[in-house]
Coordinates of C-alpha atoms in Angstrom, one line a residue:
M1 CA -23.5 5.3 9.9
A2 CA -20.9 2.5 9.2
R3 CA -22.4 -0.9 9.6
G4 CA -19.1 -2.9 9.8
V5 CA -18.1 -6.0 8.0
D6 CA -20.5 -8.2 10.0
G7 CA -23.3 -5.9 8.8
V8 CA -22.4 -6.3 5.2
R9 CA -22.3 -10.1 5.6
L10 CA -25.8 -10.1 7.2
A11 CA -27.1 -8.1 4.3
L12 CA -25.9 -10.8 2.0
D13 CA -28.2 -13.3 3.7
S14 CA -31.2 -11.1 4.0
K15 CA -31.3 -8.9 1.0
E16 CA -32.4 -10.1 -2.5
S17 CA -34.0 -7.8 -4.9
K18 CA -35.4 -4.8 -2.9
V19 CA -33.3 -2.0 -1.6
S20 CA -34.4 -0.7 1.8
T21 CA -34.9 3.0 2.5
R22 CA -32.0 2.9 4.9
Q23 CA -29.7 1.4 2.3
R24 CA -30.7 4.1 -0.2
T25 CA -29.9 6.7 2.4
Q26 CA -26.6 5.2 3.0
D27 CA -25.8 4.9 -0.7
A28 CA -26.6 8.6 -1.1
D29 CA -24.3 9.4 1.8
S30 CA -21.5 7.5 0.2
V31 CA -22.0 9.3 -3.1
R32 CA -21.9 12.6 -1.3
A33 CA -18.7 11.6 0.5
I34 CA -17.0 10.8 -2.8
E35 CA -18.3 14.1 -4.3
A36 CA -17.1 16.1 -1.3
G37 CA -13.7 14.6 -1.6
A38 CA -13.6 15.3 -5.3
E39 CA -14.6 19.0 -5.0
G40 CA -12.4 21.0 -7.2
V41 CA -10.8 17.9 -8.8
R42 CA -14.0 16.1 -10.1
T43 CA -12.4 15.6 -13.5
L44 CA -9.0 13.8 -13.2
D45 CA -6.0 15.5 -14.7
R46 CA -5.0 13.9 -17.9
G47 CA -1.9 16.1 -18.1
Q48 CA -0.3 14.5 -15.1
R49 CA 2.3 11.7 -15.4
V50 CA 0.2 9.7 -12.9
R51 CA -2.2 7.3 -14.7
L52 CA -5.9 8.0 -14.4
G53 CA -6.5 4.7 -12.7
D54 CA -3.9 5.7 -10.0
Q55 CA -5.5 9.2 -9.6
L56 CA -8.9 7.7 -9.1
Y57 CA -7.5 5.1 -6.7
G58 CA -5.9 7.9 -4.8
Q59 CA -9.2 9.9 -4.6
I60 CA -11.2 6.9 -3.2
F61 CA -8.3 5.9 -0.9
D62 CA -8.2 9.5 0.4
R63 CA -12.0 9.3 1.2
I64 CA -11.5 6.0 3.1
A65 CA -8.3 7.2 4.9
S66 CA -10.1 10.4 6.0
G67 CA -13.1 8.6 7.4
D68 CA -15.6 10.1 4.9
L69 CA -16.1 6.5 3.9
N70 CA -15.9 4.1 6.8
V71 CA -15.9 0.3 7.2
G72 CA -19.3 -1.0 6.0
D73 CA -20.1 2.0 3.8
K74 CA -21.1 1.3 0.2
L75 CA -19.2 2.9 -2.7
P76 CA -21.2 4.6 -5.5
S77 CA -21.9 2.5 -8.5
E78 CA -19.4 2.4 -11.4
H79 CA -21.7 4.6 -13.5
E80 CA -21.9 7.2 -10.7
I81 CA -18.1 7.3 -10.3
C82 CA -17.7 7.6 -14.0
E83 CA -20.0 10.7 -14.0
Q84 CA -18.4 12.2 -10.9
F85 CA -14.8 12.0 -12.2
G86 CA -15.3 12.2 -15.9
V87 CA -13.6 8.9 -16.7
S88 CA -14.4 5.8 -18.6
R89 CA -15.7 2.6 -17.0
P90 CA -12.4 0.7 -17.6
V91 CA -10.6 3.3 -15.5
V92 CA -13.2 2.9 -12.7
R93 CA -12.9 -0.8 -12.9
E94 CA -9.1 -0.7 -12.7
A95 CA -9.2 1.5 -9.6
L96 CA -11.9 -0.7 -7.9
L97 CA -10.1 -3.9 -8.7
R98 CA -6.9 -2.6 -7.2
L99 CA -8.8 -1.4 -4.1
R100 CA -10.1 -4.9 -3.8
A101 CA -6.6 -6.4 -4.3
D102 CA -5.3 -4.2 -1.5
G103 CA -8.0 -5.4 0.8
L104 CA -9.7 -2.0 1.2
V105 CA -13.0 -2.9 -0.4
S106 CA -15.0 -6.0 -1.3
A107 CA -17.7 -6.5 -3.9
Y108 CA -20.8 -8.5 -3.1
Q109 CA -23.0 -9.7 -5.9
G110 CA -26.3 -7.9 -6.1
L111 CA -25.3 -5.5 -3.4
G112 CA -22.3 -3.5 -4.6
T113 CA -18.8 -2.6 -3.3
F114 CA -18.2 -2.0 0.4
V115 CA -15.3 -0.7 2.5
I116 CA -13.9 -3.5 4.6
H117 CA -10.6 -2.0 5.9
Q118 CA -9.2 1.5 6.5
P119 CA -5.6 2.8 6.8
A120 CA -4.5 4.4 10.0
P121 CA -6.2 7.8 10.3
R122 CA -2.9 9.6 10.8
L123 CA -1.9 8.7 7.3
K124 CA -3.8 11.7 6.1
T125 CA -1.5 14.0 8.1
F126 CA 1.5 13.1 6.1
G127 CA 0.3 14.3 2.7
D128 CA 1.0 12.7 -0.7
V129 CA -1.8 10.2 -0.2
Q130 CA -3.1 10.9 -3.7
N131 CA -0.1 9.1 -5.1
V132 CA -0.5 6.0 -3.1
G133 CA -1.9 4.0 -6.0
A134 CA 1.3 4.4 -7.9
Y135 CA 3.3 3.6 -4.8
L136 CA 1.5 0.4 -4.3
R137 CA 1.9 -0.7 -7.9
A138 CA 5.7 -0.1 -7.5
Q139 CA 5.6 -2.3 -4.4
E140 CA 4.2 -5.1 -6.5
V141 CA 7.2 -4.9 -8.8
R142 CA 9.5 -4.8 -5.8
V143 CA 8.2 -8.0 -4.3
A144 CA 9.3 -10.0 -7.4
L145 CA 12.4 -7.9 -8.2
E146 CA 14.0 -7.6 -4.7
G147 CA 13.1 -11.1 -3.8
D148 CA 15.4 -12.5 -6.4
A149 CA 18.0 -9.8 -5.7
A150 CA 18.1 -10.9 -2.1
R151 CA 18.4 -14.6 -3.2
L152 CA 21.4 -13.8 -5.5
A153 CA 23.0 -11.5 -2.9
A154 CA 23.0 -14.4 -0.5
L155 CA 24.7 -16.6 -3.0
R156 CA 27.1 -14.1 -4.5
R157 CA 27.9 -11.4 -1.9
T158 CA 31.5 -10.7 -1.0
D159 CA 32.6 -10.0 2.6
E160 CA 32.9 -6.3 1.6
Q161 CA 29.3 -6.3 0.3
L162 CA 28.0 -8.0 3.4
K163 CA 29.8 -5.4 5.5
K164 CA 28.0 -2.7 3.5
I165 CA 24.6 -4.4 4.1
V166 CA 25.3 -4.7 7.8
E167 CA 26.2 -1.0 8.1
A168 CA 23.1 0.0 6.2
H169 CA 21.0 -2.2 8.5
E170 CA 22.6 -0.7 11.6
T171 CA 22.1 2.9 10.4
F172 CA 18.5 2.2 9.7
A173 CA 18.0 0.5 13.1
H174 CA 19.6 3.4 15.0
G175 CA 17.4 5.9 13.2
L176 CA 14.3 3.9 13.9
A177 CA 15.2 3.6 17.6
Q178 CA 15.7 7.4 17.8
G179 CA 12.4 8.1 15.9
Q180 CA 14.4 9.8 13.1
V181 CA 14.5 7.1 10.5
S182 CA 14.5 8.3 6.9
A183 CA 13.5 6.9 3.6
E184 CA 17.1 7.3 2.4
A185 CA 18.3 5.0 5.2
D186 CA 15.7 2.4 4.2
L187 CA 16.6 2.8 0.5
A188 CA 20.3 2.3 1.4
F189 CA 19.6 -1.0 3.0
H190 CA 17.6 -2.3 0.0
A191 CA 20.1 -0.8 -2.6
S192 CA 23.1 -2.5 -0.8
I193 CA 21.3 -5.9 -1.2
A194 CA 20.5 -5.2 -4.9
E195 CA 24.2 -4.3 -5.5
A196 CA 25.4 -7.4 -3.8
S197 CA 23.3 -9.5 -6.3
G198 CA 26.1 -8.9 -8.8
N199 CA 23.6 -7.9 -11.4
D200 CA 23.5 -4.2 -12.3
F201 CA 20.1 -4.5 -13.8
F202 CA 18.4 -4.9 -10.4
L203 CA 19.7 -1.5 -9.4
G204 CA 18.8 -0.1 -12.8
V205 CA 15.2 -1.2 -12.6
L206 CA 14.9 0.1 -9.0
E207 CA 16.2 3.4 -10.2
T208 CA 13.4 3.7 -12.8
I209 CA 10.8 3.5 -10.1
H210 CA 12.8 5.4 -7.5
E211 CA 10.2 8.1 -7.1
S212 CA 7.4 5.7 -6.2
I213 CA 9.6 3.6 -3.9
H214 CA 10.8 6.7 -2.1
G215 CA 7.2 7.9 -1.7
F216 CA 6.0 4.6 -0.4
M217 CA 8.9 4.4 2.1
R218 CA 8.2 8.0 3.2
L219 CA 4.6 7.3 4.0
S220 CA 5.3 3.8 5.5
L221 CA 8.1 5.0 7.7
N222 CA 6.1 8.0 8.9
L223 CA 3.4 5.6 10.0
T224 CA 6.0 3.4 11.7
R225 CA 7.7 6.3 13.4
T226 CA 4.4 7.6 14.9
G227 CA 3.0 4.1 15.5
S228 CA 3.3 1.5 18.2
R229 CA 6.7 0.1 19.4
Q230 CA 5.5 -3.3 18.2
R231 CA 5.2 -2.0 14.7
A232 CA 8.8 -0.7 14.7
E233 CA 10.0 -3.9 16.1
R234 CA 8.3 -5.9 13.4
V235 CA 10.0 -3.8 10.7
M236 CA 13.4 -4.3 12.4
D237 CA 12.8 -8.1 12.8
E238 CA 12.0 -8.3 9.1
H239 CA 15.2 -6.5 8.1
A240 CA 17.2 -8.7 10.5
S241 CA 15.8 -11.8 9.0
I242 CA 16.8 -10.7 5.5
L243 CA 20.3 -9.9 6.7
A244 CA 20.7 -13.2 8.6
A245 CA 19.8 -15.2 5.5
I246 CA 22.2 -13.3 3.3
R247 CA 25.0 -13.6 5.9
E248 CA 24.4 -17.4 6.0
Q249 CA 24.2 -17.5 2.2
D250 CA 20.8 -19.2 2.2
G251 CA 19.3 -17.9 -1.1
E252 CA 15.8 -19.3 -0.8
R253 CA 15.4 -18.0 2.8
A254 CA 16.7 -14.6 1.8
R255 CA 14.1 -14.4 -1.1
T256 CA 11.3 -15.5 1.2
A257 CA 12.3 -13.0 3.9
M258 CA 12.5 -10.1 1.5
Q259 CA 9.2 -10.9 -0.2
F260 CA 7.5 -11.3 3.2
H261 CA 8.9 -7.9 4.4
L262 CA 7.7 -6.1 1.3
G263 CA 4.3 -7.7 1.5
Q264 CA 3.9 -6.8 5.2
A265 CA 5.0 -3.2 4.4
R266 CA 2.2 -3.0 1.9
Y267 CA -0.4 -4.3 4.3
R268 CA 0.8 -2.0 7.1
L269 CA 0.2 1.0 4.8
V270 CA -3.4 0.1 3.9
D271 CA -4.7 -1.6 7.1
R272 CA -4.9 0.2 10.4
D273 CA -5.4 -3.1 12.2
R274 CA -1.7 -3.9 11.5
D275 CA -0.6 -0.6 13.1

């Protein structure tokens, strides 16, 4: 049974060296949950283009998203995960560090690593969850890259380029209002801003990670399309803030607005409380 974040914190105060029978039972349940999710794919595929760390991240993310591991549940030890998936300890540590960075798990000295947040359950219905590790790594690149692209677009854009950004924004807004928004419409908005930066390298770098960006947008927009009205309104407000800063040629505000939007998109994917 999931104990919740408060339960984990209470354990920090009360537990020192002995592990209770109840904890051992819970640990075993968590191990079985990981093993059940890895059935048939226990050894990660080294022939795939996806890095082993991303594959392992995706496996554990999948267990958390599906509810096999709930908030308060303890993950197996590094050694146990190594054995289950046939990978080295550095691969396991990479996956766990990134799960921590994304706010899904937290490590407590002397106790282990526990789930502290879960994505929206319906994320599992959209498929492609196994690749979410690569998608989130690409999102980290986008925060830095597109933030500066937006800043330069605000400073350099022509009237014609601004018109293109406005049209892309309106197309995206119309699709979102109709519940038919596509990753292509979202990409068009971001690409029009990168183009307006006046530096072709921004578009070139985005093209190299296009597959991961498209996958991230597809998952994120599916969650938005099937989520609350407030979630969709937040996405539109973020896009509108970026557009306003570029229209007013305020470079620093455009960069901040873009980085905020991309950061919020990341959090909305991994945390159901932001649904």
